[in-house]
XYZ file of C-alpha atoms in Angstrom:
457
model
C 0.000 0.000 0.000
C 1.379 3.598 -0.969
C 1.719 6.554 1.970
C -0.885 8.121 -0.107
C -3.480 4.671 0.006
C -2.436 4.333 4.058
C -3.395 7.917 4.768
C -6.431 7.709 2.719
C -7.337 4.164 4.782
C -6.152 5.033 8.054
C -7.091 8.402 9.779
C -4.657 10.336 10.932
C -3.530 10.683 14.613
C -5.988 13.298 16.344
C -4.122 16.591 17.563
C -4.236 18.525 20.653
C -5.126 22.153 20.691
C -2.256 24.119 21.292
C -3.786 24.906 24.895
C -3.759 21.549 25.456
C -0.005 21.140 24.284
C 0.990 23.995 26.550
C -0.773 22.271 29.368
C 0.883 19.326 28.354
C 4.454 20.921 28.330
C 4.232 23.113 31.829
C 2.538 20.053 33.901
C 4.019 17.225 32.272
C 7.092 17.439 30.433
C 8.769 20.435 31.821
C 8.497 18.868 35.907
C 9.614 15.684 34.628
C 12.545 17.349 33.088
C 13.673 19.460 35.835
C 13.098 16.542 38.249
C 16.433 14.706 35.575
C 15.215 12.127 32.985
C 18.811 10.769 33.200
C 20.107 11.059 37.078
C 17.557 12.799 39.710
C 18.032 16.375 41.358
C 17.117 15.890 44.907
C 16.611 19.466 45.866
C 13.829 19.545 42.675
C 12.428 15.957 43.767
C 11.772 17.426 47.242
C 10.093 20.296 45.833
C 8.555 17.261 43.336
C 6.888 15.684 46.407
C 5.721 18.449 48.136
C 3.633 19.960 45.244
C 2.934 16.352 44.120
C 3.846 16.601 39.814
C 2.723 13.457 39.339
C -0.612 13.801 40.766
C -1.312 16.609 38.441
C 0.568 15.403 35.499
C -2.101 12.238 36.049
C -5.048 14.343 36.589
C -4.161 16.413 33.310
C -3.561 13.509 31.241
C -6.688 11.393 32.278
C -8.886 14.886 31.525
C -7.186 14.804 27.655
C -8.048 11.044 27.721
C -11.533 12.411 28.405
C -11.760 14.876 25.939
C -9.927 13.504 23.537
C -10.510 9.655 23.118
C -8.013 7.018 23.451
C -5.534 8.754 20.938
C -2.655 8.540 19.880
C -3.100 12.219 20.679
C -0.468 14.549 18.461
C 1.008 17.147 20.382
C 1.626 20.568 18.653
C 5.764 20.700 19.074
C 7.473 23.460 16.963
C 9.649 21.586 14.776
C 8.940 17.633 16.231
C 5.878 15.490 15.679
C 5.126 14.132 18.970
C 2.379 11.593 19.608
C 1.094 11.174 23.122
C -0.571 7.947 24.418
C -2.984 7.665 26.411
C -4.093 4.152 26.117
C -3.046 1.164 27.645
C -3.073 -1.472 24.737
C -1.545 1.542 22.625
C 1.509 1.097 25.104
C 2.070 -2.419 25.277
C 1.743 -1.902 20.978
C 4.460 0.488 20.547
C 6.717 -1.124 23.681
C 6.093 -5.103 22.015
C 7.076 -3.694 18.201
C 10.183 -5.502 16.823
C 12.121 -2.086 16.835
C 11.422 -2.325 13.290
C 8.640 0.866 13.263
C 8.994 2.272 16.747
C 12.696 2.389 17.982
C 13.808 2.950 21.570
C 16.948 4.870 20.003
C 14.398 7.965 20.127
C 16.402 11.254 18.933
C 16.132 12.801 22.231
C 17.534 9.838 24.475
C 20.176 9.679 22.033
C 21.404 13.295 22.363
C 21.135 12.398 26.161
C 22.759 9.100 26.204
C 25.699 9.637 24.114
C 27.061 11.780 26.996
C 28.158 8.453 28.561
C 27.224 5.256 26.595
C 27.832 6.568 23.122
C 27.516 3.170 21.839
C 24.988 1.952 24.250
C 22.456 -0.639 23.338
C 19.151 1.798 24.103
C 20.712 4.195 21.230
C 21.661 1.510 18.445
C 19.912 0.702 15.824
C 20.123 -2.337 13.025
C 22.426 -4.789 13.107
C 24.404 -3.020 16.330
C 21.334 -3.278 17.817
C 20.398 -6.813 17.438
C 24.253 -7.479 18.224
C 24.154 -5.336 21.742
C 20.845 -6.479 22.636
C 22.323 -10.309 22.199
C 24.891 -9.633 23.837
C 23.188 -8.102 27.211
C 20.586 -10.881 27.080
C 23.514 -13.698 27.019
C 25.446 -11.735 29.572
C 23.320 -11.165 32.244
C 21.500 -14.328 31.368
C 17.686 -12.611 30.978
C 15.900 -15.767 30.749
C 16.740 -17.725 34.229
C 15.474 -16.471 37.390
C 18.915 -16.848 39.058
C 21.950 -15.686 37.201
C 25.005 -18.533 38.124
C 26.568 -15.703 39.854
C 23.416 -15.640 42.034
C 25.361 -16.888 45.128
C 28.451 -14.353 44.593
C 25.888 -11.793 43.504
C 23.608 -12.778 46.799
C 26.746 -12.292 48.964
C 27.761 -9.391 48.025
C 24.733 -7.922 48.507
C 24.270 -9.584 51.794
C 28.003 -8.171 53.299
C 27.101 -4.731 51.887
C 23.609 -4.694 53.578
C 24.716 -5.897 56.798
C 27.292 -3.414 57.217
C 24.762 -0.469 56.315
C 22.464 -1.552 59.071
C 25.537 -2.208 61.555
C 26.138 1.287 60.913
C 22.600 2.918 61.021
C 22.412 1.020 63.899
C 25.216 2.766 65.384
C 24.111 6.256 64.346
C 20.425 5.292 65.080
C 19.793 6.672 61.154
C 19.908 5.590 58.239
C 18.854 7.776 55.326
C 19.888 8.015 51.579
C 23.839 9.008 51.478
C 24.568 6.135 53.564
C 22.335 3.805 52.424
C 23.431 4.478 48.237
C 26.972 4.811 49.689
C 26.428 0.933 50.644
C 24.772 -0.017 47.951
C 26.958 1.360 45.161
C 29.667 -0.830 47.228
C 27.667 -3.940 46.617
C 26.889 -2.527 42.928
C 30.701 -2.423 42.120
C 31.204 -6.161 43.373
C 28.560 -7.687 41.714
C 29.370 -5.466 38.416
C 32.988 -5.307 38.727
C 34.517 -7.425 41.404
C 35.637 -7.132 44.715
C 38.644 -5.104 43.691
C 36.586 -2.360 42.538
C 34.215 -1.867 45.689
C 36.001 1.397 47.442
C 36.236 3.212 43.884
C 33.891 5.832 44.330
C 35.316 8.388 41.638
C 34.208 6.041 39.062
C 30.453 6.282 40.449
C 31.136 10.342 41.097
C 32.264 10.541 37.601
C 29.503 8.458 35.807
C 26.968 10.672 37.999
C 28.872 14.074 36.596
C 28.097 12.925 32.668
C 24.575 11.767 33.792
C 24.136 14.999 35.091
C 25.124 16.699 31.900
C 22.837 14.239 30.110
C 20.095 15.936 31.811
C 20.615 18.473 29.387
C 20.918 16.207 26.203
C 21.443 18.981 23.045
C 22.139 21.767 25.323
C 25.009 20.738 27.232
C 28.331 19.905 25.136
C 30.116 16.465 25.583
C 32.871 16.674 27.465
C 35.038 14.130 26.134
C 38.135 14.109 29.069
C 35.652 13.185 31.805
C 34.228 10.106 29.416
C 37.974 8.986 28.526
C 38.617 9.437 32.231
C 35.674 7.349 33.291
C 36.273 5.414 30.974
C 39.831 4.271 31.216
C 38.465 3.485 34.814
C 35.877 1.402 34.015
C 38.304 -0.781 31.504
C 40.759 -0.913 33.986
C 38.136 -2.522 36.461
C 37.241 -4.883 33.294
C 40.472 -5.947 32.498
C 40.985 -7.508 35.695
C 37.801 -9.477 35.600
C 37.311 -10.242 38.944
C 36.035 -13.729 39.197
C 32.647 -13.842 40.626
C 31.717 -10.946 38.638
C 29.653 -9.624 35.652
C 33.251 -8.808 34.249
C 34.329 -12.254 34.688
C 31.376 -13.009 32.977
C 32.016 -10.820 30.128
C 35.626 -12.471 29.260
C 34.219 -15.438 28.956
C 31.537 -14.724 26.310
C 33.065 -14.398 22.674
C 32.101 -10.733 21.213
C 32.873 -8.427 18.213
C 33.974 -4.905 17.872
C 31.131 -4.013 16.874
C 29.455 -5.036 20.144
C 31.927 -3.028 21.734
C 31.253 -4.998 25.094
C 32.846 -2.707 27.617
C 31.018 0.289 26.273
C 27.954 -1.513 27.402
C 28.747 -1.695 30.816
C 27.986 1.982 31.743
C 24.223 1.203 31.391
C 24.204 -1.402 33.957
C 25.495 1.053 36.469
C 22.965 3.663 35.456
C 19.956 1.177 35.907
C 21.356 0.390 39.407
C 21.260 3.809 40.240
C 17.414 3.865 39.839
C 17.469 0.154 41.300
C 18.569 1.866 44.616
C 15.659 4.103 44.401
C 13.105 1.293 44.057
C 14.929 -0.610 47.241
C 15.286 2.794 49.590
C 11.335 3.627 48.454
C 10.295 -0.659 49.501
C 11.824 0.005 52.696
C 9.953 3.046 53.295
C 6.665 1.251 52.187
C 7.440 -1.651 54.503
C 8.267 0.252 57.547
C 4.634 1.881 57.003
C 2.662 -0.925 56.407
C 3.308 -3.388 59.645
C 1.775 -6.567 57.443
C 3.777 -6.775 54.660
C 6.666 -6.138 56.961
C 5.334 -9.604 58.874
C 5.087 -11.132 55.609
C 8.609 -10.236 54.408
C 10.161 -11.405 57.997
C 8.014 -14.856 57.488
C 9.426 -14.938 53.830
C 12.961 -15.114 55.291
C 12.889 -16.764 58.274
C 12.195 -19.632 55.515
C 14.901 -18.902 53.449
C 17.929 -20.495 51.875
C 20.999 -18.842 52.816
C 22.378 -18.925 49.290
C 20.862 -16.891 45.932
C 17.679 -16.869 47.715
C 14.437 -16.034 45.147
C 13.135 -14.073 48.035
C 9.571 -13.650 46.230
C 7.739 -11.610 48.289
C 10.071 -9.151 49.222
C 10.358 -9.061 44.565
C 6.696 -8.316 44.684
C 6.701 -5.398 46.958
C 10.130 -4.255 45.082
C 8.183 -4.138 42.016
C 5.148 -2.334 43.666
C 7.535 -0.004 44.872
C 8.145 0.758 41.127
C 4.891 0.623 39.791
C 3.740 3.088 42.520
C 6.757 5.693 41.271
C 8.165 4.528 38.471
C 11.940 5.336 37.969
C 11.143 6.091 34.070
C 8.529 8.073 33.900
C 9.196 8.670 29.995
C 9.418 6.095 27.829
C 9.907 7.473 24.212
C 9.788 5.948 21.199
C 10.017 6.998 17.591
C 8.468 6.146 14.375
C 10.781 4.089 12.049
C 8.499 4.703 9.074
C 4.763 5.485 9.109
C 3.167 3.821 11.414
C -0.154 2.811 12.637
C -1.234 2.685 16.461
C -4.472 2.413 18.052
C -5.809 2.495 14.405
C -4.589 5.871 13.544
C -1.634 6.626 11.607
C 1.491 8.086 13.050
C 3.993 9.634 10.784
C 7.920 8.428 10.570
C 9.685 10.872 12.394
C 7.075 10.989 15.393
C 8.329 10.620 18.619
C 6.002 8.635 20.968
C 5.742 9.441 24.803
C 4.462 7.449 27.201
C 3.977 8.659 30.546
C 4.016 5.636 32.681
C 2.875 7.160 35.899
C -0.529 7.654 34.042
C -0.948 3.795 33.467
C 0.206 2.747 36.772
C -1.736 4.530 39.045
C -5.136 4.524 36.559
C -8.051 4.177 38.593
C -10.053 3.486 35.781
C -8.303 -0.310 35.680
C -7.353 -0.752 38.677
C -8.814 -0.629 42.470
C -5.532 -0.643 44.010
C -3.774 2.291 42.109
C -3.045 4.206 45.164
C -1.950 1.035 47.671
C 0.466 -0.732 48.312
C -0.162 -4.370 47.155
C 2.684 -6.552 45.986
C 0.818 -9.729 45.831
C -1.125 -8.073 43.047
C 2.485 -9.583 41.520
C 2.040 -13.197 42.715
C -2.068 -13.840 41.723
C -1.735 -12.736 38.364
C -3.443 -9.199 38.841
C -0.629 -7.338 37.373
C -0.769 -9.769 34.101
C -3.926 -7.549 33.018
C -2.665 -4.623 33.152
C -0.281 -4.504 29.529
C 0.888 -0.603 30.219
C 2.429 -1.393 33.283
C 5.801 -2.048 32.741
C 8.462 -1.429 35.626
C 11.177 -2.665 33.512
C 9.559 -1.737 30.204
C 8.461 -4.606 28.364
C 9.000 -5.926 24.692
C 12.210 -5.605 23.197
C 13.388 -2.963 25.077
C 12.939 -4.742 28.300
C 15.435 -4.541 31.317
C 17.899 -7.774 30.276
C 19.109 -7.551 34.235
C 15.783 -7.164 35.720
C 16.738 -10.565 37.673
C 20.079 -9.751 38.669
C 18.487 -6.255 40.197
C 15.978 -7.905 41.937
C 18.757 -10.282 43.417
C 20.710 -7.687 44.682
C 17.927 -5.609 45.844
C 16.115 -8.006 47.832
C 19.210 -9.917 49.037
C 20.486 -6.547 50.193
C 16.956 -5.300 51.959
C 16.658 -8.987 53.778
C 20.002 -8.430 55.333
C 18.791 -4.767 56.221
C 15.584 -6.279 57.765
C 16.527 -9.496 59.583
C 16.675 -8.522 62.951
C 16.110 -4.775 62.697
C 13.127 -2.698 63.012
C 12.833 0.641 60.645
C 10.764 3.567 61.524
C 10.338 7.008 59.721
C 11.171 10.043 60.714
C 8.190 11.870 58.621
C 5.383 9.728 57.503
C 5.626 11.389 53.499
C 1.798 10.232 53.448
C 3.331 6.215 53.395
C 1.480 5.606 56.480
C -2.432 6.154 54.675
C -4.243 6.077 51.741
C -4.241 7.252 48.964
C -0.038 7.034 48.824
C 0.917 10.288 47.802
C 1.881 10.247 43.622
C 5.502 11.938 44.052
C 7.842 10.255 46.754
C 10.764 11.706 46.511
C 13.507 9.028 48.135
C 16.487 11.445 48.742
C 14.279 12.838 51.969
C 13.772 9.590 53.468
C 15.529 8.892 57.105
C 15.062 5.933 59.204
C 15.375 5.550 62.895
C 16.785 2.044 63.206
C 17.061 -0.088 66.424
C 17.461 -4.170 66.994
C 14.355 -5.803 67.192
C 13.462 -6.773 70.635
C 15.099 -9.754 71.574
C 18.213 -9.186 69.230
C 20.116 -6.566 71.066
C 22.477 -9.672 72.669
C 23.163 -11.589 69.951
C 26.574 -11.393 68.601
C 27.294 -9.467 65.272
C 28.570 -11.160 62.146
């Protein structure tokens, strides 16, 4: 069929008044920008929470749903086609395409990306694409629950845990520069092998060209900070620790093409938003006294080694689904496209705003609780649009070996130790608040009764 035939067939995406775009741009985009797409501003993320963005980035959205239909809804952008969606079958179409007519390497994400991961998988395309993708999916071994590094992984997580909460314990705190300071130890270990756990400039320097990422086409590259983070990172690589992803990666035959070393700077940026999710399930748990029983139950029945820990996964992923760690998934159009049986042109840029989908209250009863065996009875399956490690092609290839380290490193936090808040953040009723902003929470931490004698590890 000819562009002309399709257009004439297929109606074309409806558009938003330029009121409506505006509205779009100043309670949507703009705080979800200044909040950092790439690596989070705390002092805007407290401001975030306190005015709740979300909320009213929801409450907009749902209103153009409203008016509008289902969509795709075209946004009036200066100089972009944009296509907002608004439906949830429209998401899990777009997100489940081969790549072949929606891309992940959208045009902004690769402005913003290419500040540290030049030749990252999420901005590939093609053959480098399919090559990358392979090669994370073999690597971090997508398809079994349990990586075979799960025990090394599992320890490492466990040592670093237990010596955050020996500390907090200490201090009688424990809020989010200690608690990322432990887990970034952990990170490195699992990542890049005991040798590399005390090398915080390589975190400090990845964080300084995430920060400049915020700014994708306004901020220039600078080049000696990548070669200098770089150079780190190989160095850390070259030793492949045994026991570690590295180790991993010199065993697995590659290309230049794959360039598998430059692939290793996303892993460290999706643990960065994989301490978020753990820091927010804590909070979550200390509020809600029955899922805390449920998660002490869970591991008082544990194995000691690579436990599954499936529980405390569930209320990990509900602590994503309530705030989602990518709020903005984009996409573009490959070549003209259709979606939701309207026709989107190539070029288009699709945005979906996840925080829409997984706090609807038109599809869900539980959008504002807490509820993580909504993961375990199948309610979740359902729901195609929400997607806490994306879904499709683009999906998270080390969603397990997060959820290993985050749950292995939260059950050594929580064995013995009781966590309270300082300042409820609305965690404590319902509905939860839309915006939690995780840099603000602090802990009092004490031994649980009956474990103040028991010797240390």
């Amino acid at each position: 069929m000819s562009a002309l035939e399709s257009l004439t067939a297929t109606p074309q995406a409806r558009r938003a008044s330029v009121a409506d775009t505006v509205r779009v741009a100043t309670r949507v985009v703009l705080p979800t920008l200044a909040a950092g797409v790439i690596v989070r501003r705390p002092r805007i993320m407290a401001l975030a929470e306190k005015l709740q963005f979300d909320r009213s980035a929801i409450r907009l959205l749902t209103a153009l749903r409203l008016r509008y239909g289902d969509g795709p809804l075209r946004l009036a952008v200066p100089g972009r086609k944009y296509a907002l969606l608004l439906d949830p079958d429209q998401v899990r179409e777009v997100l489940r395409d081969s790549a072949q007519r929606f891309t992940p390497a959208n045009r902004e994400k690769r402005a913003a990306l290419r500040h540290f991961q030049p030749h990252g998988v999420l901005i590939s395309r093609g053959r480098s694409r399919a090559l990358r993708r392979n090669f994370h999916e073999n690597v971090l071994e997508m398809d079994r629950p349990v990586h075979e590094l799960g025990p090394r992984v599992a320890a490492a997580a466990a040592e670093e845990g237990a010596r955050i909460v020996e500390r907090a314990q200490s201090a009688g705190r424990l809020g989010w520069d200690d608690f990322a300071a432990g887990w970034w130890r952990a990170v490195r270990r699992v990542v890049l092998g005991d040798s590399a756990r005390d090398d915080r400039r390589l975190i400090e320097l990845l964080n300084e060209l995430r920060a400049d990422a915020n700014w994708a086409f306004a901020h220039p590259r600078r080049e000696s900070r990548r070669r200098e983070f770089s150079d780190r990172l190989h160095a850390h690589l070259a030793r492949a620790d045994s026991g570690s992803l590295a180790s991993t990666i010199s065993n697995r035959e590659s290309t230049a093409e794959v360039d598998p070393d430059e692939q290793v700077p996303h892993w460290l940026f999706a643990f960065d938003a994989a301490a978020m999710i753990a820091f927010r399930a804590l909070a979550l748990l200390a509020s809600h006294p029955e899922q805390m029983r449920a998660v002490r139950a869970e591991l008082d029945e544990a194995r000691s080694d690579a436990p599954l820990l499936p529980y405390l996964r569930s209320c990990l992923l509900e602590s994503v689904r309530l705030w989602p760690t990518t709020p903005a998934l984009l996409r573009d159009a490959v070549t003209e496209a259709e979606c939701g049986g309207q026709v989107l042109p190539a070029g288009t840029g699709v945005f979906i705003f996840t925080p829409l989908f997984h706090r609807d209250e038109t599809t869900m009863d539980n959008a504002h609780r807490f509820t993580p065996e909504s993961w375990s009875d199948g309610t979740m399956d359902d729901h195609p649009a929400i997607v806490p490690f994306s879904a499709g092609p683009g999906r998270c290839p080390g969603e397990n070996v997060v959820l290993l380290t985050a749950s292995t490193l939260l059950a050594a936090l929580i064995r013995g130790h009781e966590f309270h808040l300082r300042d409820d953040h609305g965690l404590g009723s319902e509905p939860l608040p839309c915006t939690l902003n995780n840099f603000g929470l602090v802990f009092d931490v004490a031994a649980s009764p009956g474990q103040e004698d028991r010797p240390r590890s």
